[in-house]
Each structure stands twice: as C-alpha cells, then as structure tokens.
Coordinates of C-alpha atoms and ligand atoms in Angstrom, one line a residue:
X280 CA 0.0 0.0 0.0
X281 CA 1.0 3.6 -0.6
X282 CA 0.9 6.4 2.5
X283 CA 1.3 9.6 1.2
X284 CA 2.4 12.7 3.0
X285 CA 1.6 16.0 2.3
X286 CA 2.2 19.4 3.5
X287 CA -0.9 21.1 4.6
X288 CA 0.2 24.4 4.8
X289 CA 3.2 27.0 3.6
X290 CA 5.9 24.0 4.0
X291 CA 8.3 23.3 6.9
X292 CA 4.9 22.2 8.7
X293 CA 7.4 19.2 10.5
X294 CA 7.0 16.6 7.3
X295 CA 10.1 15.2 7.7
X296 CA 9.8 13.8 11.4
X297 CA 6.3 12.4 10.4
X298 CA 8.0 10.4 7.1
X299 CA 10.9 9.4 9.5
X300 CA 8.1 8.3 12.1
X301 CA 6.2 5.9 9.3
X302 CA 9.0 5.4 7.2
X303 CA 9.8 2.3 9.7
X304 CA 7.0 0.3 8.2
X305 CA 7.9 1.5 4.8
X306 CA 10.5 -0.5 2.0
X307 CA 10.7 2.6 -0.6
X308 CA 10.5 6.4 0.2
X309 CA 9.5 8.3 -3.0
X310 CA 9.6 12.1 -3.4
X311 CA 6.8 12.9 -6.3
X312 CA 8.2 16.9 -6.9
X313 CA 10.1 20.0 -6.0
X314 CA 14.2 19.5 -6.0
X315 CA 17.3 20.4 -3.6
X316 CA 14.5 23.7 -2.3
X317 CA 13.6 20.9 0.4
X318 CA 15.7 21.0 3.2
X319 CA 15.4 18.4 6.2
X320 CA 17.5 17.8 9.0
X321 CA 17.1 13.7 10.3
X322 CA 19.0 12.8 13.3
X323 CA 20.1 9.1 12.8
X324 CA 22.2 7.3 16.0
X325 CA 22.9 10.7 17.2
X326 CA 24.4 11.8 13.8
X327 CA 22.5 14.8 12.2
X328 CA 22.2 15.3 8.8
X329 CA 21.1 18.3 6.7
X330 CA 19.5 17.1 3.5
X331 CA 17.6 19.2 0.4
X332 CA 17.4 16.1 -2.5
X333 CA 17.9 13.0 -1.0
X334 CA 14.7 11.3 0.7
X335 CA 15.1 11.1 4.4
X336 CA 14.4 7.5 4.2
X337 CA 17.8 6.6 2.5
X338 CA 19.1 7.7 5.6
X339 CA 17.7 4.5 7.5
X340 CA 18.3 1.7 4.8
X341 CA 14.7 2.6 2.9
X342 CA 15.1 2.4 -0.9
X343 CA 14.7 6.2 -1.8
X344 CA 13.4 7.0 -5.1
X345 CA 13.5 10.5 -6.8
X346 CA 10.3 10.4 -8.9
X347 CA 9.4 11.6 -12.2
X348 CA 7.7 14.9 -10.9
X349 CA 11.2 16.6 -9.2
X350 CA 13.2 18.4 -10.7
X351 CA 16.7 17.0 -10.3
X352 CA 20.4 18.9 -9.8
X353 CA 23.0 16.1 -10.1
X354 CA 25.2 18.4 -9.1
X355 CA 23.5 18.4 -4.9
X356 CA 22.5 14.6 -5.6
X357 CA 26.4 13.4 -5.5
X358 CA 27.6 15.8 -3.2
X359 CA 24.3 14.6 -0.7
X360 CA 25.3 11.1 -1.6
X361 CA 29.3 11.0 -1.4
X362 CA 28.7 13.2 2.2
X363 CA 26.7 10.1 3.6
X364 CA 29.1 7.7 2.3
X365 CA 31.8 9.6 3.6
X366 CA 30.1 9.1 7.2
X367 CA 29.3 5.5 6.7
X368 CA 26.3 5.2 5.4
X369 CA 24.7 3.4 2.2
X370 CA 22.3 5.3 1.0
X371 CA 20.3 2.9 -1.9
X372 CA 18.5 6.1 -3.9
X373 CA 16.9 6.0 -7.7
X374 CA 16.0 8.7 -9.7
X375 CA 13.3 8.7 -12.4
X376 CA 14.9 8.6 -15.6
X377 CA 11.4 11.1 -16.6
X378 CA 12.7 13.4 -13.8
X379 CA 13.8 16.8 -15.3
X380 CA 17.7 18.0 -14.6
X381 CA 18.7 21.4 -13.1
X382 CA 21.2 22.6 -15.2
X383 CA 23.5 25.0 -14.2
X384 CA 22.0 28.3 -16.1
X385 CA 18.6 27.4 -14.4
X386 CA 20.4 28.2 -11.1
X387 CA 21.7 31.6 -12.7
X388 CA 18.4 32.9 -14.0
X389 CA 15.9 32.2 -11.1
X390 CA 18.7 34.5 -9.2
X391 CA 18.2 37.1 -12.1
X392 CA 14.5 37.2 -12.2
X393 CA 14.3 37.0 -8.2
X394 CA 16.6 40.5 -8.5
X395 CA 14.3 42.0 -11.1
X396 CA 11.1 40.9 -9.7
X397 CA 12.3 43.0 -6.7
X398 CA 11.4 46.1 -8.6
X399 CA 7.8 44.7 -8.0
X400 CA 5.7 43.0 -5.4
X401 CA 5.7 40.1 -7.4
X402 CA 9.2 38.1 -6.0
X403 CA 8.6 35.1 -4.8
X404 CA 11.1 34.8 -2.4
X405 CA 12.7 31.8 -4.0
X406 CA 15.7 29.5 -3.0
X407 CA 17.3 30.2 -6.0
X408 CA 18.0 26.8 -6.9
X409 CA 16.9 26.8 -10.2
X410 CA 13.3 24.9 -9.5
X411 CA 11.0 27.6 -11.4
X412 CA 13.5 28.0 -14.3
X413 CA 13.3 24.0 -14.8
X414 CA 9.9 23.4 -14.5
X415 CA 9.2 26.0 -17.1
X416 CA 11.8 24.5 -19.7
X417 CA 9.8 21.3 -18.7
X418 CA 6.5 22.7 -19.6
X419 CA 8.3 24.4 -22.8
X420 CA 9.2 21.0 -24.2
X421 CA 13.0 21.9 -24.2
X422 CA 13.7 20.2 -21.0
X423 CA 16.8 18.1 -20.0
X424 CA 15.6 14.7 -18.8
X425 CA 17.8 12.1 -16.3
X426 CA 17.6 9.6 -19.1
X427 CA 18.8 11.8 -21.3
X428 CA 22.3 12.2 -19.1
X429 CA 22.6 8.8 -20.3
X430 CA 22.6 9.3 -23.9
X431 CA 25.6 11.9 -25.4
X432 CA 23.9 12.4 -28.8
X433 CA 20.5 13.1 -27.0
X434 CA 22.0 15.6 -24.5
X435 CA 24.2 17.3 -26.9
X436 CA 21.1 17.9 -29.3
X437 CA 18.7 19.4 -26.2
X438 CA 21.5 21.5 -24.8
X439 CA 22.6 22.5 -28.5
X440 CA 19.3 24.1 -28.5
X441 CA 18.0 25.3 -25.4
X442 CA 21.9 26.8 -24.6
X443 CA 21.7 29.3 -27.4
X444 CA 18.2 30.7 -25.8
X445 CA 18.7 30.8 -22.5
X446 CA 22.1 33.3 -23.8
X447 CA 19.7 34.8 -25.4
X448 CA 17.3 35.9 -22.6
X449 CA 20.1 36.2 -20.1
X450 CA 21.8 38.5 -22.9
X451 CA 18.8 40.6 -24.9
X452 CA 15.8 40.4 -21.5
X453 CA 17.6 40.8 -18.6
X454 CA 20.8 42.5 -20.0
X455 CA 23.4 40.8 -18.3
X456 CA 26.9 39.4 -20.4
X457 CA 27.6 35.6 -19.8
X458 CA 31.1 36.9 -19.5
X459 CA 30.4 39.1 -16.4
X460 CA 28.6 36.3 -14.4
X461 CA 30.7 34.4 -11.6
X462 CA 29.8 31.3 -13.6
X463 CA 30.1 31.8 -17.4
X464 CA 30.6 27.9 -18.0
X465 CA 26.9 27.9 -16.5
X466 CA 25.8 29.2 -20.5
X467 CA 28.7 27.3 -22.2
X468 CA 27.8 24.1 -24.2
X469 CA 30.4 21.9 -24.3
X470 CA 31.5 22.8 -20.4
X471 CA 27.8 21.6 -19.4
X472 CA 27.6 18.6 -21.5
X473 CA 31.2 17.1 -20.6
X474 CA 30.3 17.7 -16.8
X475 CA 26.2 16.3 -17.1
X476 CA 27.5 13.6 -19.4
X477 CA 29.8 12.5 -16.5
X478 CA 26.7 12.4 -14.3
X479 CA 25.2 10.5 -16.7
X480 CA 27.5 7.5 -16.7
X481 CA 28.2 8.1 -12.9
X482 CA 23.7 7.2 -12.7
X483 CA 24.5 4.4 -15.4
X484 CA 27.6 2.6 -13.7
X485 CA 26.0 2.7 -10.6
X486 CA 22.7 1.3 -11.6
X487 CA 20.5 4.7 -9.9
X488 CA 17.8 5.1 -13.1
X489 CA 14.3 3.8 -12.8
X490 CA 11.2 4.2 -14.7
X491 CA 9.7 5.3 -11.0
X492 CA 5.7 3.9 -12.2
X493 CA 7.1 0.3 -13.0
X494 CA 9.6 0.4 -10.0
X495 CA 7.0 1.5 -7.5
X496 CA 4.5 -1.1 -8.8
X497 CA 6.7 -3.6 -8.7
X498 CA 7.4 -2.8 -5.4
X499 CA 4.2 -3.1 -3.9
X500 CA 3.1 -6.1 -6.1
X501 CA 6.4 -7.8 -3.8
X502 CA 4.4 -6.5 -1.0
X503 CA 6.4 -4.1 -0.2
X504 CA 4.9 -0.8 1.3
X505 CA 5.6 2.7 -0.1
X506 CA 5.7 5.8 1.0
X507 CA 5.4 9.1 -1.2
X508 CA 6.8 12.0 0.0
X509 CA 5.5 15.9 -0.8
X510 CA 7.8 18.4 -0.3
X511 CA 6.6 22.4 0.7
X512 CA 2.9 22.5 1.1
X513 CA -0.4 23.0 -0.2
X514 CA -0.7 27.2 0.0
X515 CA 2.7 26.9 -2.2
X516 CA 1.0 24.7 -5.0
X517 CA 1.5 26.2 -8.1
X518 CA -2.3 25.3 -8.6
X519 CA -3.6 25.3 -5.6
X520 CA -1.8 27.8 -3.7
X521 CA -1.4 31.5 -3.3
X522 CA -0.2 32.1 -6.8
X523 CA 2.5 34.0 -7.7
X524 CA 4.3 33.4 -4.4
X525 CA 4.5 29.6 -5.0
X526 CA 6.7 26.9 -6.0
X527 CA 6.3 25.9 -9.4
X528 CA 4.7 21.9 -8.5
X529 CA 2.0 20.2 -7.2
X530 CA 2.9 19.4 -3.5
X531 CA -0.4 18.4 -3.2
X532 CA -2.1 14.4 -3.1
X533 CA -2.5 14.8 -6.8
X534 CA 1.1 15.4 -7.6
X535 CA 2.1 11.8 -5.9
X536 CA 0.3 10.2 -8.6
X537 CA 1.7 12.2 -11.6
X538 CA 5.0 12.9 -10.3
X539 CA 5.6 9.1 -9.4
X540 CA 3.4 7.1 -11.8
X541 CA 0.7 5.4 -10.2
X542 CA -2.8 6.2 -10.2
X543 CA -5.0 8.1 -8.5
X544 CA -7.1 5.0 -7.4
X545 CA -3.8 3.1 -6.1
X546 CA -3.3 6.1 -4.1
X547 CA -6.3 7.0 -2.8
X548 CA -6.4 3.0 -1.9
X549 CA -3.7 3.9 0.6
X550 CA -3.6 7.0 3.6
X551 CA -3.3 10.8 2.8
X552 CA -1.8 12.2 6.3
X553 CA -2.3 16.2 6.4
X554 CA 0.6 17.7 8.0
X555 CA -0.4 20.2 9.8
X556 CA 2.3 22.7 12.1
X557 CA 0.2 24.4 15.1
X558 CA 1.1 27.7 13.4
X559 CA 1.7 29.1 10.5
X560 CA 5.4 29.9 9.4
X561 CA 6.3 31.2 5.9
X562 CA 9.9 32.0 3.9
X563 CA 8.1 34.0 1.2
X564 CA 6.6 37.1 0.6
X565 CA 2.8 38.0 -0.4
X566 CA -0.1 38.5 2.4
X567 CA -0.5 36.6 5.2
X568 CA -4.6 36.8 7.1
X569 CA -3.4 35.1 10.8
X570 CA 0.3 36.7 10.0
X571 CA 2.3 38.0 13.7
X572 CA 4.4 41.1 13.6
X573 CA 6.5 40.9 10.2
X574 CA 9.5 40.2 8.1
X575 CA 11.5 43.0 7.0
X576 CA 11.4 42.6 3.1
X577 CA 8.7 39.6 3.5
X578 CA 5.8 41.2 4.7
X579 CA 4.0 43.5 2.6
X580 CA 3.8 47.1 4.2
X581 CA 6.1 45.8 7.0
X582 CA 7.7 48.8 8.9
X583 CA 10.1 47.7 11.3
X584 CA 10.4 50.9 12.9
X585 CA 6.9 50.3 13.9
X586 CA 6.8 46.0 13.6
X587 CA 2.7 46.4 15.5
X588 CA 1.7 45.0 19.0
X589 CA 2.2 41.3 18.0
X590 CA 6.1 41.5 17.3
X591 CA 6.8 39.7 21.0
X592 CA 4.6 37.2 20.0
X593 CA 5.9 36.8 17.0
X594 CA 9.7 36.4 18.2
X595 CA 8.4 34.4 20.6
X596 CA 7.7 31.5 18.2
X597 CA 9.9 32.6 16.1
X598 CA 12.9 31.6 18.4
X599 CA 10.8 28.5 20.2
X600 CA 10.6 26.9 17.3
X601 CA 13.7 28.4 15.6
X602 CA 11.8 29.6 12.6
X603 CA 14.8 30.1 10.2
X604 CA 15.0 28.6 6.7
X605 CA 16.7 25.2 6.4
X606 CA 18.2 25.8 3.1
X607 CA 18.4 29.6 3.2
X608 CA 19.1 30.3 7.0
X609 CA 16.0 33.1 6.7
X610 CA 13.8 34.3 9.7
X611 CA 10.2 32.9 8.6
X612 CA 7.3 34.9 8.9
X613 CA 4.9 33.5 11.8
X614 CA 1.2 33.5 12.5
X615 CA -1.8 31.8 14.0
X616 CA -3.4 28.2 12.8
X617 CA -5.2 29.6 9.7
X618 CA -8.6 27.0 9.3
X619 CA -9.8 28.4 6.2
X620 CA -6.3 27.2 5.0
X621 CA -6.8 23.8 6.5
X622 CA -10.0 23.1 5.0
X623 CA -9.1 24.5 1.6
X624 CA -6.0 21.5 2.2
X625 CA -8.3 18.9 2.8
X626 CA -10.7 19.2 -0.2
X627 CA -7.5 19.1 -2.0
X628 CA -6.0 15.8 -1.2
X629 CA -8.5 14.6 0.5
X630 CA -6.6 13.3 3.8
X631 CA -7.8 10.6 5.7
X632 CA -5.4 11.2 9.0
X633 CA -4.0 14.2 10.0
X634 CA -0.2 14.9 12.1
X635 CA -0.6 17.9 14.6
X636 CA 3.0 19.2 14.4
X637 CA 4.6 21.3 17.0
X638 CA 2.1 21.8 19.7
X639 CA 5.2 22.3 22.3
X640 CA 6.2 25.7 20.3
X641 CA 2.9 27.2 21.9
X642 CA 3.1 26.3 25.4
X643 CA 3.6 28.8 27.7
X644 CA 1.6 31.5 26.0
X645 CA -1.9 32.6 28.0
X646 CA -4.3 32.1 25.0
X647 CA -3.8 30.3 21.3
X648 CA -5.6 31.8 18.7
X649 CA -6.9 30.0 15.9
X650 CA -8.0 32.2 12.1
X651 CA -11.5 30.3 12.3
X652 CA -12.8 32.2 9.2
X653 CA -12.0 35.0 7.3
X654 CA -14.2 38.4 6.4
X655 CA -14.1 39.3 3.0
X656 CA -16.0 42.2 1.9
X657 CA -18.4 41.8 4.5
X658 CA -19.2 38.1 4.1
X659 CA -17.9 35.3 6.4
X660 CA -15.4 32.8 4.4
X661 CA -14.7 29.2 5.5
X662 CA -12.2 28.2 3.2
X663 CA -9.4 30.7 1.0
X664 CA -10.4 32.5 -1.9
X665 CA -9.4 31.4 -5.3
X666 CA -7.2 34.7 -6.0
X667 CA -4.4 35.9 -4.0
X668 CA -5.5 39.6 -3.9
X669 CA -8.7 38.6 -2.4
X670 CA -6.8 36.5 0.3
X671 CA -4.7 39.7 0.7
X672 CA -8.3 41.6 1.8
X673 CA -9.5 38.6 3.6
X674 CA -9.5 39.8 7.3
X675 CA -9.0 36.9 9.9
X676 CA -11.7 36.0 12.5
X677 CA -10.0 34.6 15.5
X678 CA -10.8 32.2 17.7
X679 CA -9.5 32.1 21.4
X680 CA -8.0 29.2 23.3
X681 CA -7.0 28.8 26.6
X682 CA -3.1 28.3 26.7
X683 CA -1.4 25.1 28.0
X684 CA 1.9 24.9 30.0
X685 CA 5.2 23.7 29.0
X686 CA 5.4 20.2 30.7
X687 CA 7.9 17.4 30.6
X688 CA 6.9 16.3 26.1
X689 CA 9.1 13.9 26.0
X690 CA 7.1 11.5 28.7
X691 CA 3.9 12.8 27.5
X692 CA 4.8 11.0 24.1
X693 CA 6.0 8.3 26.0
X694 CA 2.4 8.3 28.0
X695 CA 0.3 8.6 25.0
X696 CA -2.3 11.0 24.4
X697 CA -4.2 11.2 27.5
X698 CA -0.7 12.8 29.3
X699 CA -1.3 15.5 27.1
X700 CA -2.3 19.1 29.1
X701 CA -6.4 19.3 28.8
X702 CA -6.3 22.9 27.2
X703 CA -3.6 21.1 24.4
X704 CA -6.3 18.6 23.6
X705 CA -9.0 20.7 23.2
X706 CA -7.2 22.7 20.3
X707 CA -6.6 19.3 18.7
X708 CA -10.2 18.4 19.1
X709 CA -10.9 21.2 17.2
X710 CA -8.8 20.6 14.3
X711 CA -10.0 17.3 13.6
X712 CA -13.6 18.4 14.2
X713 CA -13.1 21.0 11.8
X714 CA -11.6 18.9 9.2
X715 CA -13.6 15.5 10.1
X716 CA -10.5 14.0 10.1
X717 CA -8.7 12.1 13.0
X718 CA -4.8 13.3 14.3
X719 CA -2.9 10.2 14.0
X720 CA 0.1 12.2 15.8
X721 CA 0.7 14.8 17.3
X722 CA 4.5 16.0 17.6
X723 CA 5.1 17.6 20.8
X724 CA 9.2 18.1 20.5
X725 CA 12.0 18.4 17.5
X726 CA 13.2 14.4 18.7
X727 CA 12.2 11.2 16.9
X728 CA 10.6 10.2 19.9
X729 CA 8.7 13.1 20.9
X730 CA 5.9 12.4 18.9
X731 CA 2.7 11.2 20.2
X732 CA 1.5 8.3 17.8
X733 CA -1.8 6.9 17.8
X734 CA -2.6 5.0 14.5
X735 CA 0.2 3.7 12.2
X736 CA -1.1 3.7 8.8
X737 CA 0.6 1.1 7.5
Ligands
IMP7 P1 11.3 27.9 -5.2 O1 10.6 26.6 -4.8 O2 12.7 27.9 -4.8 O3 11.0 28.3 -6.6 O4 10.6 29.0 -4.2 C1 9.2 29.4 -4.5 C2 8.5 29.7 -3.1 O5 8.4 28.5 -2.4 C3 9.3 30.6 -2.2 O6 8.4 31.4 -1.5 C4 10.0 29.7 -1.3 O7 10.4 30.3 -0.1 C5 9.0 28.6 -1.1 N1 9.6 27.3 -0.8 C6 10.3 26.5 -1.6 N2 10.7 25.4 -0.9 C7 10.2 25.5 0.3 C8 10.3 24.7 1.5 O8 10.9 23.5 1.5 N3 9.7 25.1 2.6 C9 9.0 26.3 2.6 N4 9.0 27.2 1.6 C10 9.5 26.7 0.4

C-alpha cells in the first residue's frame, strides 16, 4: 500500500519527522516533486544530517526513489550522496529517468529574475535553486531529462538548443553578459555537456535510473509498502496555492500520482496524512490573514520601525521553534493556525489522517488563537479564496483558546495522548472536528521520539 504525506500548509509544517516516524514500516521512500529547495534535518544514531534532495528514508536503509515529478540537480545529488558515504552510510536512492535536470544556467536565472522581480511586489522569495526555471523548460518541451544524461547524442542535441536561448534571454531580457557572471561555464555548451555527461555514466555505472511507475508497482506487487513523500505545502501549490508566491509543483495528493506514476485509485487506496504545524510559518513574501508582527522585506507594508503589538509574540515563536529557513538560514514569517487554510487543504487531497505538528512551540503562551474564518468584503469565508489579492483583503476572524503549560513532552509522548495538558487537547479536538479527520500524531518536541502516535497507517 501507498501512504502519502503531504504538506498542509506554507511548508516546513514538520513533514520530515512524520515520514521518519512511518517510514519504519515503509521499504521505498518516494519524493513525487520539488528538487534540492527541500531542506530536512534527520537525526540518525545521534548523527544529524542536513538534507535538500535525497529522501530522508535513504538515511535509514529505505530504498529512496527521486520520482518523475522533481526536478533533479545532479550536481546536490552526488555531493548529498558522497557526504553520507563519507560518514558510513549506504544510502540505496533511484532517480526517475522522466525526472527533469537542473542545469546550471537554471540556477543563474531564477537569481536574475528574483533580483528583477524586486522592482515589483511580485518576487517570490525563491531558494534560488533553479526549481521555477526548470519546471518551465519542462512545460516548454525543451527540458533536460535524467535519461537523457545517459545518452551523449541526445544531451548534446537538447542542450545544442536550449543553450543558445537561455544566452539569449540572459543577454537581450535581462541584460546581463555571460562573460560578467561568476559562472560563465553555467551558459557554455560543451563545459555543461562534458560535466552532465559524467553524471550521466556516474547514474548508469552505478545502476540509480528507474522508470519510478514500474519500479513503485513492482514494489508493492512484492508486497512491499511505499511511501510518497510531498515536499513544501499545499498554500505553495503552483495550482492550488497562493499564486505568484509559490513553488512551481503540485505538492499536493494529486502530484504523488503524476510525479511518481501510479494512479489516483492506487493512491487513494492507501492513507493521505495532512501535516499540519500548530502555526503558521512562511519564507516567502505576499499576504498573510493570521500573519504576527512581520518580516522586514517579506511582509507586505512591513515597517520595522513600527513591527505592530504582536512583534513579542511573533519572536516568541519565532525563536521557540527556531523559525529560520533550512536551506536559506531566513527568519520565517509566523502567524496563527489559519482553518480556512486547512480546510481548503483537505478538499485538495483529501486526507484521511492528520499529524498535529509542534504543539510544544505554543506552550507557555496565555491564550492560542486560531484564524476560524475570514471576512471578506463583508461576508464570512470558510475556506481561501481562489485569487491571492482577495486572500490579501481577507480579514481573519479569530478564535481564542485557553493556553497550555510547557510540561515534561518527551514523557507525555511516552504516555500517549491522554498525558497531554487538557487545554492542548482541546485545540486538537478542534482541528480534527473541523476537518472531520482524526490526528494520527501529534509532535510535541523536534526528537524522533517526541511524537505522540496513535494510528500507524501502514
Ligand atoms: P522555489 O521553490 O525555490 O521556486 O521557491 C518558491 C517559493 O516556495 C518561495 O516562497 C520559497 O520560499 C517557497 N519554498 C520552496 N521550498 C520551500 C520549503 O521547503 N519550505 C518552505 N517554503 C519553500
């Protein structure tokens, strides 16, 4: 059976610790989209380790598979994989051959268009890895493919197109000479191909290509289980989500099936677990309904001469949960529990169990507050708009919750849920009331075992 996890919020909403939790009672570990933008931290026998590509699971002796819906840099693959090995590990990881390749001017423009677009309010805020840039070659049918690595004539004929183009934009759009970038090599054919083409052989010699449909089936038809792992979350969809300040995938229950091959009904045969942090947090700009004090350069109209009456709050969570970006090192932007967010998550992919994320974070505060529904021009919403500058107007109706105090988590998730503080239990009530949809854990500290688990669903 499949168990898919998926992000039910802005990302970082704690996916990782849920897929390590599961992942024990999983053989394979498939990621169905997004690329090296998804960093995760697993601590393994006391050994940390910062990841953005590889799947956690590979970490713990899981097959991980790279499916055909990421975008791929070969480039952060090896260096992932030969840092692991170097510490003794043997990470077993596959990589759809119909997975798309970060090349190294895809890198160089999302930079460029990030530094235009901030003339505007329309920057994204990205990681600058390159993700929007190859998506869109993707869509544009002039895409590099992982299979392609494999084949010289192939890859010489793609990059002996799309090379000349990208000059071209780089060059005649944005104005900037190849020869004054820190990378020139990045817009050179022959420098890209003789470096990809080694990548390619280095995937062929050591046997990493899949066609990830047939290799998942096959999988499970050994009855072996499968887990498929979403990366960001669903406000970031780039059709679900809060469009243009997005990723440029489908994080989303949907994505699992076309960025890995199977279908919807094999699936939706299996568990869709919500993650679901007690807050919000967001690296990214555009607005923000439940949003706490600000991020200088984030938030829109944020003056940090005058950061509002929540700015204490806002640091206060900020630093509890050390709210900085895993890739980037940012300070994320923090707010309340946003329902309408939630709800507009579930209709989406559909999840049959939910994991509460991060409920530790909160204690010690008086009173929680919850964004129950919004106002928009004077009518009550339940769920988000469709466009992003009516979520911008969408004022916030709060709910209030009685705060919980900070208690001894990691015997409470030894306990089990009943050892959790009353006031704690009644916000989780009230998720899964609101969603119809039972919390399958709850993770009450940053440690594999502080999690409170009460349905494993494989
Ligand atoms: P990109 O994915 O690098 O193109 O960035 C697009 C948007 O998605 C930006 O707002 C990023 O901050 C956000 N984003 C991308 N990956 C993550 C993630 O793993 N967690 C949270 N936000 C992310």
């Amino acid at each position: 059976m499949t168990v898919t996890i998926v992000g039910s919020q802005l990302g970082d909403e704690g996916k990782g610790g849920i897929v390590d939790l599961y992942g024990d009672d999983a053989d394979v570990v498939a990621r169905y989209q997004g690329g090296d933008n998804a960093g995760h931290t697993v601590v393994h026998e006391g050994e940390e380790y910062k990841l953005s590509l590889v799947p956690s699971g590979a970490i713990r002796g899981k097959v991980g598979v790279l499916g055909n819906g990421c975008v791929v840099n070969p480039r952060t693959l090896f260096d992932e994989l030969d840092t692991l090995r170097e510490r003794g590990l043997e990470p077993d990881v596959r990589v759809a051959e119909r997975a798309h390749v970060i090349l190294p001017f895809h890198r160089v423009l999302d930079g460029i268009e990030e530094d235009v677009k901030s003339e505007t309010d329309l920057e994204a805020a990205t990681t600058g890895r390159g993700i929007g840039p190859t998506y869109e070659d993707k869509a544009g049918r002039r895409g590099v493919r992982v299979g392609d690595l494999l084949d010289g004539d192939v890859l010489r004929e793609r990059l002996e197109y799309v090379v000349p183009q990208k000059t071209a934009l780089l060059e005649e759009v944005y104005g900037v000479d190849v020869a004054d970038l820190d990378d020139p090599e990045a817009f050179d054919v022959d420098a890209v191909y003789e470096e990809y083409r080694e990548f390619g052989r280095r995937l062929d010699s050591e046997g990493m290509t899949v066609n990830a449909g047939r290799f998942l089936t096959d999988a499970m038809a050994d009855g072996r289980n499968v887990m498929l792992e979403g990366a960001q979350g669903t406000s970031i969809d780039i059709d679900h989500g809060i469009y243009p300040y997005v990723t440029s995938s489908n994080p989303t229950a949907g994505g699992a099936c076309t960025g890995t091959g199977l279908g919807p009904t094999v699936v939706g045969d299996g568990e869709v677990i919500g993650i679901v942090k007690a807050y919000l947090s967001r690296v990214g700009t555009g607005p923000l309904p439940t949003e706490l004090g600000g991020v200088e350069g984030h938030t829109p109209g944020y003056d940090p001469a005058d950061p509002g009456p929540d700015a204490d709050l806002a640091e206060y969570i900020r630093e509890e949960g050390g709210e900085y970006g895993t890739v980037t090192g940012r300070p994320r932007r923090v707010g309340w529990l946003d329902m309408p967010m939630l709800r507009h998550a579930h209709r989406v992919s559909g999840f049959t169990g939910l994991a509460i994320n991060h409920l530790d974070v909160l204690a010690g505060l008086d009173e929680v507050q919850v964004g129950h529904s919004y106002t928009l021009d004077g009518e009550e919403l339940r769920t988000m708009p469709a466009t992003t500058e009516e979520w911008g107007r969408c004022e916030a109706n709060l709910r209030a919750f009685a705060g919980w105090d900070d208690v001894d988590w990691a015997s409470v998730a030894e306990e089990g849920y009943e050892a959790l503080p009353d006031n704690a239990k009644a916000y989780v009530e009230y998720v899964e009331d609101q969603l119809d949809t039972p919390a399958y854990a709850i993770g009450v500290g940053p440690g594999r075992g502080e999690t409170i688990v009460r349905e494993r669903p494989f």
